[in-house]
XYZ file of C-alpha atoms in Angstrom:
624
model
C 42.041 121.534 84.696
C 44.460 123.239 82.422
C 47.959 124.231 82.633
C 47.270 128.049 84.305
C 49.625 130.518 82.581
C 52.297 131.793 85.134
C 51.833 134.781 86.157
C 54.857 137.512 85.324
C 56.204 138.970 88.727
C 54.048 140.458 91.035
C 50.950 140.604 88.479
C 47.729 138.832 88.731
C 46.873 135.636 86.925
C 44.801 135.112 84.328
C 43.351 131.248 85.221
C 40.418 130.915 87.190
C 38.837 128.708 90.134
C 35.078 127.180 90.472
C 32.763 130.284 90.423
C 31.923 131.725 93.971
C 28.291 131.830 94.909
C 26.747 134.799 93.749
C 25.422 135.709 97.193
C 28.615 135.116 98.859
C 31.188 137.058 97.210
C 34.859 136.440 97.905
C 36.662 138.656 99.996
C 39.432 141.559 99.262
C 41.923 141.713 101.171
C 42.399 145.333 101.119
C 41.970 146.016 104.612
C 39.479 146.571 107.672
C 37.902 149.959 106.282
C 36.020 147.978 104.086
C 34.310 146.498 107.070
C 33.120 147.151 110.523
C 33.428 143.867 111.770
C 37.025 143.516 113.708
C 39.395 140.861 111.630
C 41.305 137.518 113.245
C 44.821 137.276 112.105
C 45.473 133.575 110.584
C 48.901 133.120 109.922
C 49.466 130.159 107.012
C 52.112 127.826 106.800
C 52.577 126.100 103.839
C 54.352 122.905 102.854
C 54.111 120.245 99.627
C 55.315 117.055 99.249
C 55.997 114.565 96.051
C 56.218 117.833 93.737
C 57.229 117.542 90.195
C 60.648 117.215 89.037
C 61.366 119.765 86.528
C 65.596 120.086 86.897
C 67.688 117.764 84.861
C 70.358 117.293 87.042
C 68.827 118.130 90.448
C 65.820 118.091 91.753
C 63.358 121.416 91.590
C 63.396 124.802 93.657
C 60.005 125.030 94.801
C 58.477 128.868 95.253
C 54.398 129.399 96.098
C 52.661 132.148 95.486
C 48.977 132.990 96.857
C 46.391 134.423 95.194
C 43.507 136.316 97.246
C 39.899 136.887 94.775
C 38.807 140.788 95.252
C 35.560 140.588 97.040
C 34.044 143.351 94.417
C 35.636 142.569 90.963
C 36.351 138.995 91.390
C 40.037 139.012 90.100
C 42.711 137.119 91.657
C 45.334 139.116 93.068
C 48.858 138.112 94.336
C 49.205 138.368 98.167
C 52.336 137.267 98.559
C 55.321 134.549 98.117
C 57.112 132.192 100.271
C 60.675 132.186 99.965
C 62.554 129.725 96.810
C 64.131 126.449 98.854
C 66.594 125.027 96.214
C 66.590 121.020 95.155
C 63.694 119.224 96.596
C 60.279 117.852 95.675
C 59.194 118.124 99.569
C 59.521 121.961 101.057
C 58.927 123.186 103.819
C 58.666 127.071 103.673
C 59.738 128.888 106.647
C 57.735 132.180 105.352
C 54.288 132.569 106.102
C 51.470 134.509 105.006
C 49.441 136.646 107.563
C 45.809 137.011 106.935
C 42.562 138.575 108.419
C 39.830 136.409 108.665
C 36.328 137.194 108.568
C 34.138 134.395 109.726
C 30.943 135.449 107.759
C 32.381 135.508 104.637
C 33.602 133.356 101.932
C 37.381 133.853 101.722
C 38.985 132.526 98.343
C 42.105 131.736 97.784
C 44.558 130.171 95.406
C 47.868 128.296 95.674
C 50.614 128.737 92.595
C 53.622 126.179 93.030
C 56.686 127.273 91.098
C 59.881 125.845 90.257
C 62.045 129.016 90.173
C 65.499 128.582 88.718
C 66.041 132.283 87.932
C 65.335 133.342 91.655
C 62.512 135.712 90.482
C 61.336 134.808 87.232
C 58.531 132.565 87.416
C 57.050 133.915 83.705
C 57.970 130.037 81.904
C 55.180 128.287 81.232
C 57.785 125.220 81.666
C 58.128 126.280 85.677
C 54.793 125.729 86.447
C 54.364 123.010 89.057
C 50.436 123.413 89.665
C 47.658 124.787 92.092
C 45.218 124.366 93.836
C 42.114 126.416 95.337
C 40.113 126.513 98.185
C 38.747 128.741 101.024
C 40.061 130.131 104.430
C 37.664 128.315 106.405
C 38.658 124.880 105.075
C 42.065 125.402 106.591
C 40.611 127.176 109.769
C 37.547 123.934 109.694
C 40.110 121.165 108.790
C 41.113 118.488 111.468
C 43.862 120.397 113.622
C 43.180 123.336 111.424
C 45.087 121.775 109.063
C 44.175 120.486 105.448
C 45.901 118.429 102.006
C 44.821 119.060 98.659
C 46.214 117.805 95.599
C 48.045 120.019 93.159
C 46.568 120.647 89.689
C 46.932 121.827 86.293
C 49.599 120.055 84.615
C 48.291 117.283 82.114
C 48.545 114.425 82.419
C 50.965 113.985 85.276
C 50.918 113.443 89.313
C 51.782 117.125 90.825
C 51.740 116.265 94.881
C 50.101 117.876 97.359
C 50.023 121.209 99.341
C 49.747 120.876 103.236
C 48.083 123.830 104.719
C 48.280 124.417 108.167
C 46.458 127.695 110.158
C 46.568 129.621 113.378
C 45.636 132.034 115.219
C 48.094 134.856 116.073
C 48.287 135.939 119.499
C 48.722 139.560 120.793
C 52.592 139.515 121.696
C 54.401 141.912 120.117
C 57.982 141.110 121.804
C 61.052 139.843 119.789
C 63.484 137.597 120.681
C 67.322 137.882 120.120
C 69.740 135.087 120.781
C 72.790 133.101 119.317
C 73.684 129.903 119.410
C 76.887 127.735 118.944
C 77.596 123.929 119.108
C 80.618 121.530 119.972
C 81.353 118.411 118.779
C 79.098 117.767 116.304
C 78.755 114.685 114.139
C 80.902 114.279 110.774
C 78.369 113.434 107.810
C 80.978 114.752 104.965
C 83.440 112.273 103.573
C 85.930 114.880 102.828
C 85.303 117.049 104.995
C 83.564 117.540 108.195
C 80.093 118.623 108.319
C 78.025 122.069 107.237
C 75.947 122.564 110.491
C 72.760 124.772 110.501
C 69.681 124.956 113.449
C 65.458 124.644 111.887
C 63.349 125.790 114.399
C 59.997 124.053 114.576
C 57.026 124.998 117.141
C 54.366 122.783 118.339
C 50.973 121.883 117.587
C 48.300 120.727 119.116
C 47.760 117.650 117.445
C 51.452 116.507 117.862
C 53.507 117.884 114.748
C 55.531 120.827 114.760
C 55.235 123.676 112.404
C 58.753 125.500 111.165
C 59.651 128.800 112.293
C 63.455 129.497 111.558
C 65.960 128.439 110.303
C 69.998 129.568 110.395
C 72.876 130.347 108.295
C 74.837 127.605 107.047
C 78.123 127.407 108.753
C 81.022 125.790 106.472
C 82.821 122.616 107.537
C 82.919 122.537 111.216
C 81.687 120.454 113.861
C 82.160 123.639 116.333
C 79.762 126.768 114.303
C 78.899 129.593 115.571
C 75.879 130.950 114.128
C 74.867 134.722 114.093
C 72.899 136.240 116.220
C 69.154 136.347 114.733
C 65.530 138.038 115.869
C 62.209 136.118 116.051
C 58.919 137.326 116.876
C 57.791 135.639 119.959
C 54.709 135.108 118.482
C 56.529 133.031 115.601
C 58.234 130.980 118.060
C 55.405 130.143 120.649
C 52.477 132.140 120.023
C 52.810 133.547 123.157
C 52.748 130.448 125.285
C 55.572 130.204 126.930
C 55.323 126.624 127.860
C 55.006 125.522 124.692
C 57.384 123.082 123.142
C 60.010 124.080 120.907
C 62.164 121.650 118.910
C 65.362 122.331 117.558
C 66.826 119.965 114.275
C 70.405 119.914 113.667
C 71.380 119.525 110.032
C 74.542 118.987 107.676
C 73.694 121.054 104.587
C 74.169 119.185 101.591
C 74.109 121.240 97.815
C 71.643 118.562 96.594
C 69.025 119.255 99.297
C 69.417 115.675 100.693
C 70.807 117.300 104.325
C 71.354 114.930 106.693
C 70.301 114.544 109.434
C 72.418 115.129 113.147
C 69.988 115.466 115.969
C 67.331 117.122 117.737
C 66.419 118.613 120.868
C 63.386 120.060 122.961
C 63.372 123.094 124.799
C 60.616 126.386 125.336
C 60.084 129.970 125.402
C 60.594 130.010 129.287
C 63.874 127.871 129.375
C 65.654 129.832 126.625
C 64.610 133.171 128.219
C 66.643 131.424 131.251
C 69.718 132.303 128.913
C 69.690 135.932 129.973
C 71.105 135.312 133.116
C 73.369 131.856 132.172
C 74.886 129.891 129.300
C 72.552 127.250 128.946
C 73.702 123.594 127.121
C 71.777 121.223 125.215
C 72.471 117.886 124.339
C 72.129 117.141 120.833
C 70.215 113.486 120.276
C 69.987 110.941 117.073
C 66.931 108.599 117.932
C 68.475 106.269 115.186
C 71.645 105.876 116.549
C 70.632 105.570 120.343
C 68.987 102.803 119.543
C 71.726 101.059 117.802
C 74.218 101.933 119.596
C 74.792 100.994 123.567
C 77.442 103.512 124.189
C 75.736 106.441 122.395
C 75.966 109.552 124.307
C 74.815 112.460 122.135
C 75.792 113.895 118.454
C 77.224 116.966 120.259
C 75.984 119.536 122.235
C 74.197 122.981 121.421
C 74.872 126.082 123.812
C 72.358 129.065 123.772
C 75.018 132.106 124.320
C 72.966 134.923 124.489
C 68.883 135.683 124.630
C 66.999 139.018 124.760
C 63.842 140.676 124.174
C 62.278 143.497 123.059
C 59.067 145.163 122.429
C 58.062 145.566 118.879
C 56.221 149.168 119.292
C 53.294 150.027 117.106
C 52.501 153.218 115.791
C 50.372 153.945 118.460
C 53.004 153.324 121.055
C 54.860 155.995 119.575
C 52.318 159.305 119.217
C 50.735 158.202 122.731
C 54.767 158.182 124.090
C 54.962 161.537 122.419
C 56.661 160.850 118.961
C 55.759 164.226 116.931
C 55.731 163.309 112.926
C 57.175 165.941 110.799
C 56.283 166.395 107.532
C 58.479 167.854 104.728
C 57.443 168.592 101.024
C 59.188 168.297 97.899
C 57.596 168.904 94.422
C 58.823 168.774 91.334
C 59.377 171.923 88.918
C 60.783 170.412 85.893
C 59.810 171.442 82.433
C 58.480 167.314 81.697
C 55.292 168.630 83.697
C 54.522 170.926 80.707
C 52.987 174.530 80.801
C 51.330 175.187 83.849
C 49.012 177.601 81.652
C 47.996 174.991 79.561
C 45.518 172.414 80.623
C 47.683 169.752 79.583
C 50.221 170.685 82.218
C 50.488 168.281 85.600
C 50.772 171.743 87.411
C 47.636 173.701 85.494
C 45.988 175.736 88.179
C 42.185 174.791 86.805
C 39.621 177.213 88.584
C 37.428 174.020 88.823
C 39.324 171.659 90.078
C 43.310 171.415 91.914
C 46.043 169.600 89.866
C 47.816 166.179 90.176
C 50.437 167.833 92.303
C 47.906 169.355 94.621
C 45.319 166.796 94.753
C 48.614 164.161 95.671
C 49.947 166.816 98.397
C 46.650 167.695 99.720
C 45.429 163.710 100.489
C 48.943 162.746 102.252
C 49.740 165.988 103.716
C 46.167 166.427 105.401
C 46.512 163.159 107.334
C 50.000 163.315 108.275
C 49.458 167.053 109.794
C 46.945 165.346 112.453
C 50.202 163.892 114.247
C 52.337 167.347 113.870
C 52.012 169.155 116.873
C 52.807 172.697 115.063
C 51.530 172.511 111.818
C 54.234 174.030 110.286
C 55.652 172.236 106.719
C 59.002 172.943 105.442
C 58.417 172.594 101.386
C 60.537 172.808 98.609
C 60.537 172.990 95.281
C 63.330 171.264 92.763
C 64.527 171.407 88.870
C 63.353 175.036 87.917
C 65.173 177.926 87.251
C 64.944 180.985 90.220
C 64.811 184.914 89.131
C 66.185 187.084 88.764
C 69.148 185.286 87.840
C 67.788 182.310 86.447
C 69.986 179.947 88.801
C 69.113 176.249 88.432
C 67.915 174.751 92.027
C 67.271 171.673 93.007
C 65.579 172.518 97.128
C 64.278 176.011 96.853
C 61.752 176.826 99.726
C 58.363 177.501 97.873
C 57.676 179.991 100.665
C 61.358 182.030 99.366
C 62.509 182.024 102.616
C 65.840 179.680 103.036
C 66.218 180.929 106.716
C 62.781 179.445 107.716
C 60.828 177.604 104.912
C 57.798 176.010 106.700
C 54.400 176.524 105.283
C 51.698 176.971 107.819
C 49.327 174.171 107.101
C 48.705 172.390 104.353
C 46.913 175.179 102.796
C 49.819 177.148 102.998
C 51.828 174.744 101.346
C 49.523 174.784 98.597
C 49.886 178.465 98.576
C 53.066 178.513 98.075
C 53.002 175.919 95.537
C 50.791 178.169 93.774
C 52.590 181.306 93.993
C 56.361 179.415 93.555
C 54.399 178.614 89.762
C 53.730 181.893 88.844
C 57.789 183.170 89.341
C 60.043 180.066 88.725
C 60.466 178.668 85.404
C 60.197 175.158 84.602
C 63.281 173.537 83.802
C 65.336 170.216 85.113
C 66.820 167.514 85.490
C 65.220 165.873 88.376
C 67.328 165.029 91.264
C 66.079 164.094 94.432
C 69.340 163.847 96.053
C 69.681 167.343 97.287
C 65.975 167.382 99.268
C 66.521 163.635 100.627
C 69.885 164.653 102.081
C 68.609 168.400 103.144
C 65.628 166.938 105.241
C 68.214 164.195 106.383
C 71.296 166.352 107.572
C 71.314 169.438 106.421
C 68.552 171.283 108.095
C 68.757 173.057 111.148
C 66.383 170.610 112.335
C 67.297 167.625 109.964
C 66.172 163.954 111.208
C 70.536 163.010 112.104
C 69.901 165.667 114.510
C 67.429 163.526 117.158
C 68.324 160.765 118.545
C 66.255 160.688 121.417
C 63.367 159.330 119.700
C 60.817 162.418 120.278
C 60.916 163.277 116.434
C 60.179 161.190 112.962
C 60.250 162.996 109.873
C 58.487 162.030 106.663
C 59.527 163.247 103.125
C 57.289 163.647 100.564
C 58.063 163.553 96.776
C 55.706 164.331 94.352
C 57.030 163.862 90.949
C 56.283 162.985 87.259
C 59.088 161.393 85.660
C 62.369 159.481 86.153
C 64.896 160.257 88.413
C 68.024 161.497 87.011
C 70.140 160.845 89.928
C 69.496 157.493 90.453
C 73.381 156.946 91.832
C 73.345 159.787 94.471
C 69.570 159.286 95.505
C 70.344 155.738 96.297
C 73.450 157.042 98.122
C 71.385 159.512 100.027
C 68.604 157.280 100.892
C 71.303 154.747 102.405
C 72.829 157.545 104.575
C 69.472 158.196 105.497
C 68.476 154.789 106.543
C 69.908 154.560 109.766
C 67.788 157.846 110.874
C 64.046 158.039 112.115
C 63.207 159.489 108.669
C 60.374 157.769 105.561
C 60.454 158.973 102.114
C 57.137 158.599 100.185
C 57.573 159.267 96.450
C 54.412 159.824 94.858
C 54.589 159.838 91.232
C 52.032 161.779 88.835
C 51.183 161.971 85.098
C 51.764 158.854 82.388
C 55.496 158.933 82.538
C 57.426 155.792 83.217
C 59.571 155.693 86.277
C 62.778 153.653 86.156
C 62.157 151.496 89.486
C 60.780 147.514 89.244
C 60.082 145.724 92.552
C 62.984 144.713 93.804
C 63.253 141.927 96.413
C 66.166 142.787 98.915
C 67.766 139.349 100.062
C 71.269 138.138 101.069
C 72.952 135.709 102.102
C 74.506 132.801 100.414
C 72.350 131.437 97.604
C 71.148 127.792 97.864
C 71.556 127.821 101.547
C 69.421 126.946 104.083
C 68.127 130.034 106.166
C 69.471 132.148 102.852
C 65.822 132.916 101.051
C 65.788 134.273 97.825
C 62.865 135.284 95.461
C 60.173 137.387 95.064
C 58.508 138.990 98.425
C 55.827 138.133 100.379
C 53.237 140.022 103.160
C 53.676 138.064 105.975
C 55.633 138.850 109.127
C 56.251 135.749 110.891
C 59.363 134.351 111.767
C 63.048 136.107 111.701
C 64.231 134.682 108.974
C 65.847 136.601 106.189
C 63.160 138.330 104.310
C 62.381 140.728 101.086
C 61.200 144.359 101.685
C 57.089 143.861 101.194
C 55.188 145.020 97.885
C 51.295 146.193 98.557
C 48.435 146.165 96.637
C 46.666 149.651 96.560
C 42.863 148.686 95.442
C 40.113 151.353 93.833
C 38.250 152.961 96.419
C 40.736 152.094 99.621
C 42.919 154.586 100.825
C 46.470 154.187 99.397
C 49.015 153.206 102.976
C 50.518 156.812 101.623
C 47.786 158.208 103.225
C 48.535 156.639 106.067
C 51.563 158.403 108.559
C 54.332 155.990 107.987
C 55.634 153.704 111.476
C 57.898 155.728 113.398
C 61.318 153.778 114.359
C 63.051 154.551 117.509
C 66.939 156.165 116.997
C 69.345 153.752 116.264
C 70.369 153.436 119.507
C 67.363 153.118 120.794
C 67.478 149.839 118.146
C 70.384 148.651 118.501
C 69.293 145.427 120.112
C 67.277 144.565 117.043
C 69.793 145.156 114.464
C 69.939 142.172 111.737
C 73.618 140.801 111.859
C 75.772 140.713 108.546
C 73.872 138.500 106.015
C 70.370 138.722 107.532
C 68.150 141.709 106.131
C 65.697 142.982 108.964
C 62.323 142.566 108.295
C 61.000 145.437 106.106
C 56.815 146.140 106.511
C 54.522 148.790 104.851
C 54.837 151.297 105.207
C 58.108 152.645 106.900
C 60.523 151.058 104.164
C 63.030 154.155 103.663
C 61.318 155.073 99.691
C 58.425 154.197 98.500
C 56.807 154.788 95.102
C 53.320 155.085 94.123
C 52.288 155.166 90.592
C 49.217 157.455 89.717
C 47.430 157.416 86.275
C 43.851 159.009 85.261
C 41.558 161.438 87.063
C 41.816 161.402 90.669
C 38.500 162.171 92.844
C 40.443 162.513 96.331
C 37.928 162.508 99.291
C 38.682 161.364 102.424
C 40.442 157.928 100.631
C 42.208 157.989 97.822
C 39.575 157.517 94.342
C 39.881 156.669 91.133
C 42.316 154.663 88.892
C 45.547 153.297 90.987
C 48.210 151.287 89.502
C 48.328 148.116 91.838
C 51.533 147.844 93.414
C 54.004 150.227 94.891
C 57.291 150.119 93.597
C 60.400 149.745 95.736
C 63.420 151.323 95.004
C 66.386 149.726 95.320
C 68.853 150.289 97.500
C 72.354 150.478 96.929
C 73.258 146.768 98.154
C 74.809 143.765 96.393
C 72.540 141.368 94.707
C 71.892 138.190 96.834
C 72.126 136.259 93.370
C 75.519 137.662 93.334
C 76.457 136.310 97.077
C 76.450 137.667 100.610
C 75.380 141.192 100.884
C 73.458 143.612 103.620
C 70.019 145.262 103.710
C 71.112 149.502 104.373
C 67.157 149.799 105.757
C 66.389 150.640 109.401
C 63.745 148.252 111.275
C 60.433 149.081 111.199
C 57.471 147.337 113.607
C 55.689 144.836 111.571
C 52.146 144.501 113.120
């Protein structure tokens, strides 16, 4: 096979695997309302060893990126990536990918390997370290549901292996918190003394251990502390609490050669014993207590704190009395073009509604199922108001500022319609104003609650670039402590200035510091990117879907990543998200017609994790 043409970030490939039978087509993984039968969740660990060597004067920085084959068109598209583990030929990636799997069906997939200087571009032809395909079920079917295949698609040359390894995800939806420290550790630096971190591993069946987590680094000392950091349970044990948990103790080393320090054993059920107590572990090199009669240990490891929490589902929420409210904001600039000409994004067609209303009409009308009232403040933004001709960028559409709610989506839409026959269309857009109105501003504005009964979505519908990039990251910051979503929907061919953005920090080229691209899975607590989605033709968009509420921050406060860890961030309660609309829309009870592929993440106002430490400003949501 062929050198396959990297793919450019977060697009599909081009290459293709061995046909699929014709009478077993490969799945889509666009979600369970394309079947009736109920889905298994796999989770998929992923490891390679003897990888090709493509740095001069290190060794590579290995990145993979899977590939699921739509089950109707047949085209490969990217699922997700792990995270980029800097100099060696032999990863093993601590992110996972979380699938459903469907027993009576065929289930391709495909494995990119990467060698990612750059962090996120993976677009060189040079960086390509090869791939392999092969099906869900031969994971699932292999011994110990676990399965080797050799990498491909570089001439002429040896590209390793990929280990696969697959499991079945339990139920538990708790999360544990805890932090560790350790005394006395072994010196491994010659000038120094050593750069401790903790990898978490899990059991298996057969005997090996699967990686969970892994820490910070913490800078020459035999005594770290390390943060405090959150785990699903279900990442840690699987929900069997008697399940063995091992522990490796490492001295980070910049060329990826970290030595080695010691191990030790423990479970679920002893460290939830640290609630109560301090508990201490002794910290043991096999190698040395061997050769050495009067070895005692490498150090010692002492679990200081442990907690855990419920992760709460959406469900959770409405059936503990959560009320959604749903705010509108459309956009009345003069980019949208005449609304009395059928060119216009706002043209009020006798035969059909516009992009605006078509947009408004399939979010708002699930979304009002969970609002006990029905009543939707709505605004309008970048037109000009008579008499006077003021420029406004939140005028109620219903021209009442004491009490702007719209009863119903219909009478949003009326008042939509009616706010287009007396404003004039003007600019610049600026979503600042509406974002912090809905935020703080409003008598009933999300800063307001914090006793968790309330979660207010925005939604922007819009068709061009925002103009107040600055202040709308600013606002949407501010806002991302509070119980509050903003969807921004975006209409018409214009470009919008956003790019998916992967939100990391932490110290590059660090253990337990993951940089790259994003990936869909959930497991672990590691440091992770904010997810990117694939909307697919015919499958409702997750903007149709009512956002995850998230508990006050109180309420969270027990879940709250520490300083250089980003919480976990899963679709579809990141604080902004964009979807990009082109062509004719055919909105039934799903979204129809032609999607882009992706939503678009805007980023937030946060240092660059290329540029060193920095902090995610997003609120947790529950990842399922």
């Amino acid at each position: 096979m062929g050198r396959a043409p990297p793919p450019p970030p977060l697009a599909a490939p081009v290459s293709q695997p061995p046909a699929a039978p014709a009478t077993r087509p490969a799945m889509s993984f666009c979600g369970a309302s394309e079947r009736s039968v109920p889905a298994t969740k796999i989770e998929i660990t992923v490891s390679c060893r003897n990888l090709l060597d493509l740095d001069t004067f290190s060794k590579s920085d290995p990145m993979v990126v899977l590939y699921t084959q739509s089950r109707a068109s047949q085209e490969w598209r990217e699922f997700g990536r792990t995270e980029v583990i800097d100099n060696t030929l032999n990863p093993d990636f601590v992110r996972k990918f979380v699938l459903d799997y469907f027993f009576e069906e065929k289930q391709n997939l495909r494995f990119d390997v990467y060698n990612v200087d750059s962090k996120t571009n993976i677009s060189k032809p040079k960086d390509f370290l090869g791939q392999a395909f092969l099906a869900l079920g031969e994971v699932i079917g292999g011994q110990g549901s676990r399965v080797e295949r050799p990498l491909m698609g570089v001439p002429g040359k040896k590209c390793g292996t990929i280990l696969l390894t697959a499991e079945e995800l339990s139920n538990c939806r708790d999360i544990a918190t805890m932090q560790l420290c350790a005394n006395k550790l072994d010196k491994k630096d010659f000038f120094g003394k050593s750069d401790p971190f903790l990898v978490f591993y899990r059991s298996n069946e057969d005997g090996t251990f699967t990686i969970c987590h892994k820490t910070e680094v913490v800078k020459n000392t035999l005594n770290p502390v390390w943060q405090p950091f959150s785990i699903p349970v279900r990442a840690l044990c699987n929900g069997d609490y008697d399940r063995t948990v091992k522990i490796d103790v490492y001295d980070w080393d910049r060329d990826g050669s970290h030595d080695f320090i010691g191990e030790f054993t423990t479970s679920y059920r002893e460290l939830s014993k640290a609630q109560n107590q301090f508990t201490v572990y002794e910290v043991l090199n096999p190698r040395k207590k061997c050769k050495k009669k009067k070895y005692v240990n490498s150090g010692t490891v002492t679990l200081l704190s442990f907690s855990v929490d419920s992760e709460f589902t959406f469900v959770d929420y409405i059936k503990g009395g959560t009320q959604l409210n749903f705010t509108v904001a459309i956009d009345f600039t003069a980019s949208n073009g005449n609304p009395l000409q059928p060119t216009s994004l706002h043209y009020m067609s006798p035969y059909q509604l516009s992009a605006y209303a078509m947009a408004l009409k399939a979010v708002g009308e699930i979304i009002q199922d969970y609002d006990s009232d029905k009543l939707f403040p709505a605004y309008g933004f970048g037109a000009k108001l008579p008499p006077e001709g003021r420029i406004s960028h939140q005028f109620p559409l219903n021209n009442n500022d004491e009490d702007p709610n719209c009863a119903g989506i219909e009478g949003v839409l009326e008042s939509y319609f009616q706010s287009l026959r007396t404003v004039q269309l003007y600019g610049p857009t600026y979503f600042a104003p509406v974002i912090n109105q809905v935020a703080s501003l409003s008598p009933r504005a999300a800063a307001k609650i914090s006793d968790g009964s309330q979660y207010y979505v925005l939604l922007i519908i819009t068709d061009g670039v925002i103009s107040d990039m600055t202040q709308t990251k600013e606002a949407i910051v501010s806002a991302s402590s509070l119980p509050m979503s903003i969807i921004i929907v975006g209409v018409g061919p214009a470009m919008f200035e956003v790019r998916p953005i992967p939100r990391l920090c932490g110290p590059v080229g660090e253990p337990g510091a993951e940089h790259g691209p994003t990936c869909q899975g959930c497991a672990g607590g590691d440091p992770r990117a904010a997810t990117v989605l694939y909307a697919h033709q015919g499958h409702p968009a997750s903007p149709a879907t009512p956002c995850h509420p998230q508990p006050n921050a109180s309420s969270r406060a027990s879940l709250n990543s520490p300083p250089n860890q980003c919480p976990a961030v899963c679709p579809p309660a990141h604080p902004l998200l964009l979807l990009k609309i082109r062509g004719t829309l055919n909105l039934g009870p799903h979204w129809e017609g032609s999607l882009e592929d992706q939503y678009w993440l805007v980023e937030p106002s946060a240092p660059s994790p290329t540029e060193g430490p920095g902090t995610v400003t997003t609120s947790l949501p529950s990842c399922q």
